[in-house]
């Protein structure tokens, strides 16, 4: 199947000829008995992995197995923030690699993923917090990543609607990454799916992996709801289901699953220029192109596989939002939902081989894996195709918890609900 090119000219032509020339963006193939590489999970990470396996590493026999429909998990449930404003060596180059891939993604995929570099502003509310942000900004600058520290007046000029005059936790400044921003989450899954499919990847939906066939320590393939499928190598990228799926291979991961909620208000006129995060609690907000305020806060704080959250966190998130921007107290929340987060013990991800030969793992993305989608896919594809870790992801080893080499970006220790 050749990939249909999208263009303004094509849109006009189709509009004038009854929209009869469009083709499905990807096929719906039957599973083959065997693939060189199987990727479990049709979220952003699994689809990006398959895309780069085919495009960068010339792999011709690849399948993505998705339990439900592609993009139905966290890929389609997140608040779409992309950024690379990290502090630690293990993280910063990886997330900057990802941001660079975001910057060229639409051209690469010929798909409108609505990457919008509208800026990410992290507010600080104490002198100590400002010092920490200056340190983070300096780490970014030393890695060649642009960062700006705004004082209170600078923040006020950018976001005059924040609570400056009567706040319990006054704003003292903010760390700004202008290249950060948002992207259209499900378009990212669809764009990667379309690009992978056109390069011969079989995307098989409604195909749940129920077990692994392991012989003498080597993975030979996967048991699924559509029968056994053999594989030379298997890569698992199932985000919130990581513990359950890898448990079927007899592996216990340093990961807990928790719920994170997201909220969208009714549409209002353009108000928020970029992404703003509140530093005196955990609250982040942006505005969608349709006008809805998109926001979220802390995880629900108990282990769960339910894709919905509970009211105490709804109250907490809304309280923080109103403390930061009293005006939004008048906007009505239209909808909220939850996703299942694969919370690792240091808040950083894992892209590594496992003790089972031929079985590889990608997970532990916590609440921040959307922005990682392109680099995660690229680095996982690199590992699967070459057997060697990509340099940008070399620190994301599974055994770092045993060896004590944590990448504890937040300094929260092995406490998933604080990451
Ligand atoms: C409310 C919310 C807000 C968020 N906000 C942000 C943000 O602003 N910025 C950011 O960077 N990150 C954010 N995240 C995190 C981000 O969404 C995730 O880290 C990322 O999407 C996880 O990778 P994925 O897209 O591959 O996951 P998913 O889309 O969840 O993909 C995993 C897939 O595996 C499938 N699967 C599971 N078990 C099996 C099985 N046995 N067999 C076959 N398939 C299986 C699932 O159905 C699912 O489709 C947010 C998450 C949530 C829930």
mmCIF file of N, CA and C in Angstrom, residues 43-123:
data_model
loop_
_atom_site.group_PDB
_atom_site.id
_atom_site.type_symbol
_atom_site.label_atom_id
_atom_site.label_comp_id
_atom_site.label_asym_id
_atom_site.label_seq_id
_atom_site.Cartn_x
_atom_site.Cartn_y
_atom_site.Cartn_z
ATOM 1 N N UNK A 43 0.264 2.237 21.856
ATOM 2 C CA UNK A 43 0.232 3.637 22.276
ATOM 3 C C UNK A 43 1.265 4.400 21.456
ATOM 4 N N UNK A 44 1.539 5.648 21.855
ATOM 5 C CA UNK A 44 2.511 6.440 21.127
ATOM 6 C C UNK A 44 3.871 5.762 21.078
ATOM 7 N N UNK A 45 4.306 5.191 22.200
ATOM 8 C CA UNK A 45 5.654 4.630 22.262
ATOM 9 C C UNK A 45 5.795 3.393 21.382
ATOM 10 N N UNK A 46 4.792 2.495 21.434
ATOM 11 C CA UNK A 46 4.855 1.278 20.628
ATOM 12 C C UNK A 46 4.823 1.608 19.143
ATOM 13 N N UNK A 47 3.957 2.542 18.764
ATOM 14 C CA UNK A 47 3.829 2.887 17.344
ATOM 15 C C UNK A 47 5.077 3.613 16.847
ATOM 16 N N UNK A 48 5.622 4.501 17.682
ATOM 17 C CA UNK A 48 6.848 5.202 17.288
ATOM 18 C C UNK A 48 7.992 4.198 17.151
ATOM 19 N N UNK A 49 8.049 3.225 18.050
ATOM 20 C CA UNK A 49 9.090 2.195 17.970
ATOM 21 C C UNK A 49 9.004 1.464 16.636
ATOM 22 N N UNK A 50 7.790 1.068 16.265
ATOM 23 C CA UNK A 50 7.608 0.331 15.008
ATOM 24 C C UNK A 50 7.984 1.206 13.817
ATOM 25 N N UNK A 51 7.583 2.478 13.890
ATOM 26 C CA UNK A 51 7.880 3.398 12.785
ATOM 27 C C UNK A 51 9.393 3.519 12.572
ATOM 28 N N UNK A 52 10.119 3.758 13.666
ATOM 29 C CA UNK A 52 11.569 3.936 13.520
ATOM 30 C C UNK A 52 12.274 2.606 13.207
ATOM 31 N N UNK A 53 11.716 1.493 13.705
ATOM 32 C CA UNK A 53 12.301 0.192 13.328
ATOM 33 C C UNK A 53 12.294 0.045 11.820
ATOM 34 N N UNK A 54 11.147 0.421 11.212
ATOM 35 C CA UNK A 54 11.040 0.272 9.753
ATOM 36 C C UNK A 54 11.835 1.349 9.036
ATOM 37 N N UNK A 55 11.727 2.585 9.521
ATOM 38 C CA UNK A 55 12.309 3.697 8.756
ATOM 39 C C UNK A 55 13.813 3.847 8.990
ATOM 40 N N UNK A 56 14.246 3.820 10.247
ATOM 41 C CA UNK A 56 15.659 4.081 10.538
ATOM 42 C C UNK A 56 16.512 2.818 10.489
ATOM 43 N N UNK A 57 15.880 1.693 10.833
ATOM 44 C CA UNK A 57 16.695 0.483 11.004
ATOM 45 C C UNK A 57 16.351 -0.599 9.980
ATOM 46 N N UNK A 58 15.522 -0.235 8.971
ATOM 47 C CA UNK A 58 15.273 -1.121 7.829
ATOM 48 C C UNK A 58 14.653 -2.470 8.183
ATOM 49 N N UNK A 59 13.922 -2.539 9.290
ATOM 50 C CA UNK A 59 13.313 -3.822 9.666
ATOM 51 C C UNK A 59 12.038 -4.036 8.853
ATOM 52 N N UNK A 60 11.947 -5.187 8.185
ATOM 53 C CA UNK A 60 10.840 -5.412 7.252
ATOM 54 C C UNK A 60 9.727 -6.270 7.850
ATOM 55 N N UNK A 61 9.997 -6.930 8.964
ATOM 56 C CA UNK A 61 9.002 -7.856 9.516
ATOM 57 C C UNK A 61 8.687 -7.460 10.959
ATOM 58 N N UNK A 62 7.772 -6.510 11.106
ATOM 59 C CA UNK A 62 7.459 -5.940 12.426
ATOM 60 C C UNK A 62 5.938 -5.909 12.606
ATOM 61 N N UNK A 63 5.474 -6.246 13.817
ATOM 62 C CA UNK A 63 4.044 -6.090 14.126
ATOM 63 C C UNK A 63 3.888 -5.345 15.449
ATOM 64 N N UNK A 64 2.825 -4.545 15.532
ATOM 65 C CA UNK A 64 2.416 -3.931 16.802
ATOM 66 C C UNK A 64 1.133 -4.633 17.223
ATOM 67 N N UNK A 65 1.117 -5.173 18.438
ATOM 68 C CA UNK A 65 -0.092 -5.831 18.938
ATOM 69 C C UNK A 65 -0.747 -4.936 19.985
ATOM 70 N N UNK A 66 -1.997 -4.568 19.752
ATOM 71 C CA UNK A 66 -2.709 -3.671 20.664
ATOM 72 C C UNK A 66 -3.970 -4.369 21.178
ATOM 73 N N UNK A 67 -4.098 -4.340 22.485
ATOM 74 C CA UNK A 67 -5.229 -5.005 23.138
ATOM 75 C C UNK A 67 -6.571 -4.409 22.709
ATOM 76 N N UNK A 68 -6.645 -3.073 22.616
ATOM 77 C CA UNK A 68 -7.895 -2.406 22.240
ATOM 78 C C UNK A 68 -7.738 -1.729 20.891
ATOM 79 N N UNK A 69 -7.869 -0.400 20.886
ATOM 80 C CA UNK A 69 -7.618 0.355 19.660
ATOM 81 C C UNK A 69 -6.412 1.258 19.888
ATOM 82 N N UNK A 70 -5.683 1.555 18.809
ATOM 83 C CA UNK A 70 -4.453 2.319 19.000
ATOM 84 C C UNK A 70 -4.781 3.731 19.517
ATOM 85 N N UNK A 71 -3.955 4.195 20.434
ATOM 86 C CA UNK A 71 -4.170 5.528 21.015
ATOM 87 C C UNK A 71 -5.289 5.563 22.047
ATOM 88 N N UNK A 72 -5.825 4.402 22.448
ATOM 89 C CA UNK A 72 -6.907 4.391 23.439
ATOM 90 C C UNK A 72 -6.403 4.433 24.873
ATOM 91 N N UNK A 73 -5.106 4.310 25.065
ATOM 92 C CA UNK A 73 -4.534 4.373 26.408
ATOM 93 C C UNK A 73 -4.078 5.791 26.723
ATOM 94 N N UNK A 74 -2.930 5.903 27.387
ATOM 95 C CA UNK A 74 -2.467 7.224 27.810
ATOM 96 C C UNK A 74 -2.124 8.135 26.638
ATOM 97 N N UNK A 75 -1.794 7.528 25.481
ATOM 98 C CA UNK A 75 -1.477 8.351 24.302
ATOM 99 C C UNK A 75 -2.631 9.314 24.011
ATOM 100 N N UNK A 76 -3.856 8.851 24.189
ATOM 101 C CA UNK A 76 -5.011 9.700 23.896
ATOM 102 C C UNK A 76 -5.633 10.317 25.131
ATOM 103 N N UNK A 77 -4.971 10.231 26.269
ATOM 104 C CA UNK A 77 -5.578 10.707 27.516
ATOM 105 C C UNK A 77 -4.767 11.797 28.202
ATOM 106 N N UNK A 78 -3.634 12.157 27.632
ATOM 107 C CA UNK A 78 -2.743 13.044 28.391
ATOM 108 C C UNK A 78 -2.996 14.515 28.061
ATOM 109 N N UNK A 79 -2.306 15.375 28.806
ATOM 110 C CA UNK A 79 -2.512 16.820 28.650
ATOM 111 C C UNK A 79 -1.502 17.445 27.679
ATOM 112 N N UNK A 80 -0.813 16.603 26.942
ATOM 113 C CA UNK A 80 -0.060 16.930 25.713
ATOM 114 C C UNK A 80 1.130 17.886 25.865
ATOM 115 N N UNK A 81 1.675 18.015 27.070
ATOM 116 C CA UNK A 81 2.788 18.954 27.257
ATOM 117 C C UNK A 81 4.094 18.321 26.771
ATOM 118 N N UNK A 82 4.838 19.077 25.976
ATOM 119 C CA UNK A 82 6.164 18.623 25.534
ATOM 120 C C UNK A 82 7.201 19.652 25.983
ATOM 121 N N UNK A 83 8.363 19.175 26.418
ATOM 122 C CA UNK A 83 9.400 20.060 26.964
ATOM 123 C C UNK A 83 10.675 19.260 27.154
ATOM 124 N N UNK A 84 11.791 19.959 27.407
ATOM 125 C CA UNK A 84 13.022 19.228 27.743
ATOM 126 C C UNK A 84 13.755 19.932 28.879
ATOM 127 N N UNK A 85 13.005 20.564 29.780
ATOM 128 C CA UNK A 85 13.627 21.361 30.847
ATOM 129 C C UNK A 85 13.993 20.503 32.056
ATOM 130 N N UNK A 86 14.868 19.540 31.818
ATOM 131 C CA UNK A 86 15.305 18.627 32.882
ATOM 132 C C UNK A 86 16.640 19.069 33.465
ATOM 133 N N UNK A 87 16.987 18.489 34.617
ATOM 134 C CA UNK A 87 18.217 18.854 35.315
ATOM 135 C C UNK A 87 19.314 17.805 35.139
ATOM 136 N N UNK A 88 18.966 16.553 35.247
ATOM 137 C CA UNK A 88 19.996 15.518 35.405
ATOM 138 C C UNK A 88 20.540 15.018 34.069
ATOM 139 N N UNK A 89 21.782 14.620 34.119
ATOM 140 C CA UNK A 89 22.506 14.142 32.934
ATOM 141 C C UNK A 89 21.799 13.010 32.199
ATOM 142 N N UNK A 90 21.270 12.048 32.949
ATOM 143 C CA UNK A 90 20.608 10.909 32.315
ATOM 144 C C UNK A 90 19.367 11.329 31.548
ATOM 145 N N UNK A 91 18.708 12.374 32.014
ATOM 146 C CA UNK A 91 17.428 12.791 31.425
ATOM 147 C C UNK A 91 17.552 13.870 30.349
ATOM 148 N N UNK A 92 18.323 14.907 30.637
ATOM 149 C CA UNK A 92 18.304 16.109 29.781
ATOM 150 C C UNK A 92 18.617 15.804 28.307
ATOM 151 N N UNK A 93 19.708 15.073 27.996
ATOM 152 C CA UNK A 93 19.986 14.804 26.575
ATOM 153 C C UNK A 93 18.880 13.987 25.905
ATOM 154 N N UNK A 94 18.278 13.080 26.661
ATOM 155 C CA UNK A 94 17.213 12.252 26.091
ATOM 156 C C UNK A 94 15.993 13.114 25.729
ATOM 157 N N UNK A 95 15.572 13.959 26.671
ATOM 158 C CA UNK A 95 14.366 14.754 26.414
ATOM 159 C C UNK A 95 14.632 15.848 25.382
ATOM 160 N N UNK A 96 15.875 16.313 25.286
ATOM 161 C CA UNK A 96 16.211 17.285 24.244
ATOM 162 C C UNK A 96 16.215 16.598 22.867
ATOM 163 N N UNK A 97 16.710 15.370 22.829
ATOM 164 C CA UNK A 97 16.640 14.581 21.589
ATOM 165 C C UNK A 97 15.170 14.463 21.161
ATOM 166 N N UNK A 98 14.323 14.216 22.139
ATOM 167 C CA UNK A 98 12.893 14.073 21.838
ATOM 168 C C UNK A 98 12.306 15.375 21.296
ATOM 169 N N UNK A 99 12.658 16.493 21.949
ATOM 170 C CA UNK A 99 12.104 17.782 21.511
ATOM 171 C C UNK A 99 12.567 18.113 20.087
ATOM 172 N N UNK A 100 13.801 17.761 19.789
ATOM 173 C CA UNK A 100 14.288 17.995 18.413
ATOM 174 C C UNK A 100 13.488 17.152 17.414
ATOM 175 N N UNK A 101 13.177 15.916 17.809
ATOM 176 C CA UNK A 101 12.367 15.084 16.904
ATOM 177 C C UNK A 101 10.959 15.669 16.761
ATOM 178 N N UNK A 102 10.398 16.195 17.857
ATOM 179 C CA UNK A 102 9.077 16.856 17.754
ATOM 180 C C UNK A 102 9.133 17.986 16.733
ATOM 181 N N UNK A 103 10.238 18.713 16.749
ATOM 182 C CA UNK A 103 10.323 19.900 15.882
ATOM 183 C C UNK A 103 10.281 19.535 14.399
ATOM 184 N N UNK A 104 10.666 18.311 14.059
ATOM 185 C CA UNK A 104 10.614 17.915 12.643
ATOM 186 C C UNK A 104 9.553 16.865 12.356
ATOM 187 N N UNK A 105 8.717 16.578 13.346
ATOM 188 C CA UNK A 105 7.832 15.408 13.233
ATOM 189 C C UNK A 105 6.791 15.529 12.115
ATOM 190 N N UNK A 106 6.206 16.716 11.990
ATOM 191 C CA UNK A 106 5.121 16.850 11.002
ATOM 192 C C UNK A 106 5.651 16.650 9.588
ATOM 193 N N UNK A 107 6.833 17.179 9.318
ATOM 194 C CA UNK A 107 7.426 17.012 8.001
ATOM 195 C C UNK A 107 7.797 15.536 7.804
ATOM 196 N N UNK A 108 8.344 14.925 8.856
ATOM 197 C CA UNK A 108 8.773 13.533 8.750
ATOM 198 C C UNK A 108 7.575 12.620 8.466
ATOM 199 N N UNK A 109 6.467 12.854 9.180
ATOM 200 C CA UNK A 109 5.308 11.961 9.040
ATOM 201 C C UNK A 109 4.342 12.415 7.954
ATOM 202 N N UNK A 110 4.521 13.642 7.441
ATOM 203 C CA UNK A 110 3.518 14.263 6.565
ATOM 204 C C UNK A 110 2.135 14.154 7.234
ATOM 205 N N UNK A 111 2.073 14.571 8.482
ATOM 206 C CA UNK A 111 0.838 14.452 9.261
ATOM 207 C C UNK A 111 0.787 15.618 10.247
ATOM 208 N N UNK A 112 -0.372 16.247 10.343
ATOM 209 C CA UNK A 112 -0.484 17.414 11.213
ATOM 210 C C UNK A 112 -0.649 16.996 12.668
ATOM 211 N N UNK A 113 0.474 16.915 13.381
ATOM 212 C CA UNK A 113 0.412 16.537 14.794
ATOM 213 C C UNK A 113 0.276 17.782 15.688
ATOM 214 N N UNK A 114 0.078 18.918 15.080
ATOM 215 C CA UNK A 114 -0.209 20.169 15.793
ATOM 216 C C UNK A 114 0.822 20.490 16.880
ATOM 217 N N UNK A 115 2.086 20.270 16.545
ATOM 218 C CA UNK A 115 3.153 20.631 17.484
ATOM 219 C C UNK A 115 3.168 22.154 17.594
ATOM 220 N N UNK A 116 2.988 22.650 18.800
ATOM 221 C CA UNK A 116 2.846 24.090 19.001
ATOM 222 C C UNK A 116 3.810 24.536 20.097
ATOM 223 N N UNK A 117 4.902 25.188 19.685
ATOM 224 C CA UNK A 117 5.927 25.579 20.663
ATOM 225 C C UNK A 117 5.556 26.920 21.276
ATOM 226 N N UNK A 118 4.562 26.849 22.150
ATOM 227 C CA UNK A 118 4.008 28.074 22.739
ATOM 228 C C UNK A 118 4.649 28.413 24.079
ATOM 229 N N UNK A 119 5.621 27.615 24.507
ATOM 230 C CA UNK A 119 6.356 27.924 25.732
ATOM 231 C C UNK A 119 5.828 27.197 26.954
ATOM 232 N N UNK A 120 6.749 26.783 27.821
ATOM 233 C CA UNK A 120 6.387 26.176 29.107
ATOM 234 C C UNK A 120 7.014 27.029 30.209
ATOM 235 N N UNK A 121 6.181 27.531 31.100
ATOM 236 C CA UNK A 121 6.621 28.420 32.182
ATOM 237 C C UNK A 121 6.385 27.736 33.525
ATOM 238 N N UNK A 122 7.475 27.442 34.244
ATOM 239 C CA UNK A 122 7.370 26.847 35.587
ATOM 240 C C UNK A 122 7.471 27.965 36.618
ATOM 241 N N UNK A 123 6.419 28.192 37.372
ATOM 242 C CA UNK A 123 6.428 29.286 38.351
ATOM 243 C C UNK A 123 7.139 28.860 39.628
#
